[in-house]
mmCIF file of N, CA and C in Angstrom:
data_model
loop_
_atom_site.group_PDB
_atom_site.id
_atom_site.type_symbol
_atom_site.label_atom_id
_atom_site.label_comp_id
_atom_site.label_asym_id
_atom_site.label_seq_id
_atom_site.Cartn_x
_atom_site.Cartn_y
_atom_site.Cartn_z
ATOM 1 N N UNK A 1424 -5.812 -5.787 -26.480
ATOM 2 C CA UNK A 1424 -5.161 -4.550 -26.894
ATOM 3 C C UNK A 1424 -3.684 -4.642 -26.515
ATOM 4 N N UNK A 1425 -2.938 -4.477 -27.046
ATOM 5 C CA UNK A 1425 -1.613 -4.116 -27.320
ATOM 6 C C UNK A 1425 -1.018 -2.898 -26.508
ATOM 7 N N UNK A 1426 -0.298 -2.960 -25.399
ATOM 8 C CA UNK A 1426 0.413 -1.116 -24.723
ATOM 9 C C UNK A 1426 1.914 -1.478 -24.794
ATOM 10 N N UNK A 1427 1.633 -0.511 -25.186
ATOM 11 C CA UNK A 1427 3.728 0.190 -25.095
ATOM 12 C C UNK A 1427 4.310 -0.308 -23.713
ATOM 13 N N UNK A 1428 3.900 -0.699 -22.760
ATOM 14 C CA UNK A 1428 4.359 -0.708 -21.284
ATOM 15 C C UNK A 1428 3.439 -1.370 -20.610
ATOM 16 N N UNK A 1429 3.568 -2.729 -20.892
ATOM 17 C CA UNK A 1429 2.338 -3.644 -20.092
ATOM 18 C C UNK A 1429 2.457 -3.897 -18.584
ATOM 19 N N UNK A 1430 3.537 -3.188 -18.170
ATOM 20 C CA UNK A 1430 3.607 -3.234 -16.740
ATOM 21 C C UNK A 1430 3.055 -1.974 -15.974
ATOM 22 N N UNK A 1431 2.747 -1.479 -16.906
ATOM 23 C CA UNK A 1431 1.965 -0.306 -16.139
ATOM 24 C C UNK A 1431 0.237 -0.802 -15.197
ATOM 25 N N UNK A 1432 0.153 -0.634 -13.972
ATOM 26 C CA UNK A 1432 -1.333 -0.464 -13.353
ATOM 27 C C UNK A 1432 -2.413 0.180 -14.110
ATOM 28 N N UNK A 1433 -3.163 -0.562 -14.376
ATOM 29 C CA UNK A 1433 -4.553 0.073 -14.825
ATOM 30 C C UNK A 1433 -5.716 0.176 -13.385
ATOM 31 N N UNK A 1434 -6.801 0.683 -13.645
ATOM 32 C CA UNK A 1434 -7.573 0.540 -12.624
ATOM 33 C C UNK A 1434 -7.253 1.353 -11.253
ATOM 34 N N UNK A 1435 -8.189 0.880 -10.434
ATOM 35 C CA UNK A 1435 -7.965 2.086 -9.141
ATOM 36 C C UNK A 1435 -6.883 2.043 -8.355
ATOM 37 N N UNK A 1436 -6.954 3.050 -7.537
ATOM 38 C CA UNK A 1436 -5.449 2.625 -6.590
ATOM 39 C C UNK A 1436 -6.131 2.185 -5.638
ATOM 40 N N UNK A 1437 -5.078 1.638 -4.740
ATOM 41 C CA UNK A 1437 -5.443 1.231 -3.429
ATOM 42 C C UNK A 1437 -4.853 2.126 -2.438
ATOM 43 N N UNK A 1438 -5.908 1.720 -1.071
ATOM 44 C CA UNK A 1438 -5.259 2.584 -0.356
ATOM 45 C C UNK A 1438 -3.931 2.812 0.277
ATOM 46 N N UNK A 1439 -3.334 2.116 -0.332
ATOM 47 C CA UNK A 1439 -1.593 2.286 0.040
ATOM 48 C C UNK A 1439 -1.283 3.372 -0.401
ATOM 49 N N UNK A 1440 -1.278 3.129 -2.059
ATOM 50 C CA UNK A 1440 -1.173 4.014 -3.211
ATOM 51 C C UNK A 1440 -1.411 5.405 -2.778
ATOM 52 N N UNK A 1441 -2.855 5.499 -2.739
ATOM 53 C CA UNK A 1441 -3.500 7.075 -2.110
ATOM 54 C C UNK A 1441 -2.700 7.370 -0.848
ATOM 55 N N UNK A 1442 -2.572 6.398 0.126
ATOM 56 C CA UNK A 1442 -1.758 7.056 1.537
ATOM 57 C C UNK A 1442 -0.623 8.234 0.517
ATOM 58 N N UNK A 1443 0.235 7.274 -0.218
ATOM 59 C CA UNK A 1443 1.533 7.577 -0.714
ATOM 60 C C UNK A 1443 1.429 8.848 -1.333
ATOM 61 N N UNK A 1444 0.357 9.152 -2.025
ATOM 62 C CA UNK A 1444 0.007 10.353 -3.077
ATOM 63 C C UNK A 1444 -0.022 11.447 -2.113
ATOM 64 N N UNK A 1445 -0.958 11.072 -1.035
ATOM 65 C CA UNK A 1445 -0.829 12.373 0.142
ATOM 66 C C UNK A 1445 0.116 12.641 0.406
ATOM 67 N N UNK A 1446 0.527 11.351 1.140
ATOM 68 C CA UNK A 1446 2.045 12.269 1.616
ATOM 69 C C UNK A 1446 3.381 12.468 1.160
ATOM 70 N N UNK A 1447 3.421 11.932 -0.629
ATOM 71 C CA UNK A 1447 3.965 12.870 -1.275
ATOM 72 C C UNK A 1447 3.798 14.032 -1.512
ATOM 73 N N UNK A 1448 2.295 14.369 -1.974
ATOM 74 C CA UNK A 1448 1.685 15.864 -1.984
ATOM 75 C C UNK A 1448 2.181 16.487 -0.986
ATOM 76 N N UNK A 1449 2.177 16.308 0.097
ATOM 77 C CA UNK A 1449 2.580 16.815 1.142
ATOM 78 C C UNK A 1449 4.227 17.515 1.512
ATOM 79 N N UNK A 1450 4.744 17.092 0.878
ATOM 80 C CA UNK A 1450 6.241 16.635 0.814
ATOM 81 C C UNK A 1450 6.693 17.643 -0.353
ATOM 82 N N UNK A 1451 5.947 17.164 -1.734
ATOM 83 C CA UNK A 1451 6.516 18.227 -2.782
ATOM 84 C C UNK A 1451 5.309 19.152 -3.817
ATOM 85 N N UNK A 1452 4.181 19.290 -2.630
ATOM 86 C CA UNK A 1452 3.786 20.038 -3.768
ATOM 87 C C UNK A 1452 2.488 19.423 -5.014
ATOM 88 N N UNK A 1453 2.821 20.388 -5.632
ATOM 89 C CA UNK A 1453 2.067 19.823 -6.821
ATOM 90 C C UNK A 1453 2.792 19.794 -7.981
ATOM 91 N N UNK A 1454 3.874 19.006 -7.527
ATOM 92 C CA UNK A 1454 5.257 18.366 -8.505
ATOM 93 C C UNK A 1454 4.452 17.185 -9.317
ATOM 94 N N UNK A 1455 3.546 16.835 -10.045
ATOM 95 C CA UNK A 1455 3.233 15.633 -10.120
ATOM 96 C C UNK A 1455 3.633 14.433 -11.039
ATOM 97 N N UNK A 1456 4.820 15.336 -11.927
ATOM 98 C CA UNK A 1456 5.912 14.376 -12.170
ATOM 99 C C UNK A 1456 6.858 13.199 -11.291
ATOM 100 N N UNK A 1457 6.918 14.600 -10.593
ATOM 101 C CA UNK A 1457 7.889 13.957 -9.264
ATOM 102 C C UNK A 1457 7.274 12.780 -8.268
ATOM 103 N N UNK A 1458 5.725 13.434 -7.911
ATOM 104 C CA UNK A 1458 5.507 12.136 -7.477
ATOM 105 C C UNK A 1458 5.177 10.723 -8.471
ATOM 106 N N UNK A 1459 4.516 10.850 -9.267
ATOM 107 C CA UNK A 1459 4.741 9.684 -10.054
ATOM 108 C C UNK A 1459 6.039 9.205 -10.357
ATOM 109 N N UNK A 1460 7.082 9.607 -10.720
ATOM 110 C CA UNK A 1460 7.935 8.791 -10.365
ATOM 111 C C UNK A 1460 8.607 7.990 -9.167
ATOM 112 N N UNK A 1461 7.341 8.339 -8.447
ATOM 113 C CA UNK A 1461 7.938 7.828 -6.585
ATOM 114 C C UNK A 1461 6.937 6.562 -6.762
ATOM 115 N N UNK A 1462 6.139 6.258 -7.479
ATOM 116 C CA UNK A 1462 4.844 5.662 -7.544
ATOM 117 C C UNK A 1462 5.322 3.868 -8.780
ATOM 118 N N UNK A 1463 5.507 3.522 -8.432
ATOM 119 C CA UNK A 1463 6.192 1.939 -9.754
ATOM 120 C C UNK A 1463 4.808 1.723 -10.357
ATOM 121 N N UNK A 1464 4.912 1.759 -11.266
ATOM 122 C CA UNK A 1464 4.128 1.052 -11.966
ATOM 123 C C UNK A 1464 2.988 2.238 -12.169
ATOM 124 N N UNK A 1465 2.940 3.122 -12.061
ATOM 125 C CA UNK A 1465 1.969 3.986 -12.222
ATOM 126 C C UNK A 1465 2.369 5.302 -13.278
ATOM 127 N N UNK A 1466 1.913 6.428 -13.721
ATOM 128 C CA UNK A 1466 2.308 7.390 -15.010
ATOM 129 C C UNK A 1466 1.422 8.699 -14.354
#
């Protein structure tokens, strides 16, 4: 299959990832633009 953005992560996160999601959540909310853009490679 063919994506617009083959550098994007498919599949699960790891627990880095999840640490990061918390304590962005933590930080801003339920901005979840904002944190995905804190996140590379992820949407």
């Amino acid at each position: 299959i063919n994506y617009l953005r083959p550098d994007i992560k498919r599949g699960n996160f790891t627990r880095e990832e999840e640490d990061a999601v918390i304590q962005l959540h933590q930080m801003l909310g339920n901005r979840w633009s904002a944190i995905a853009a804190r996140l590379p490679g992820r949407t």
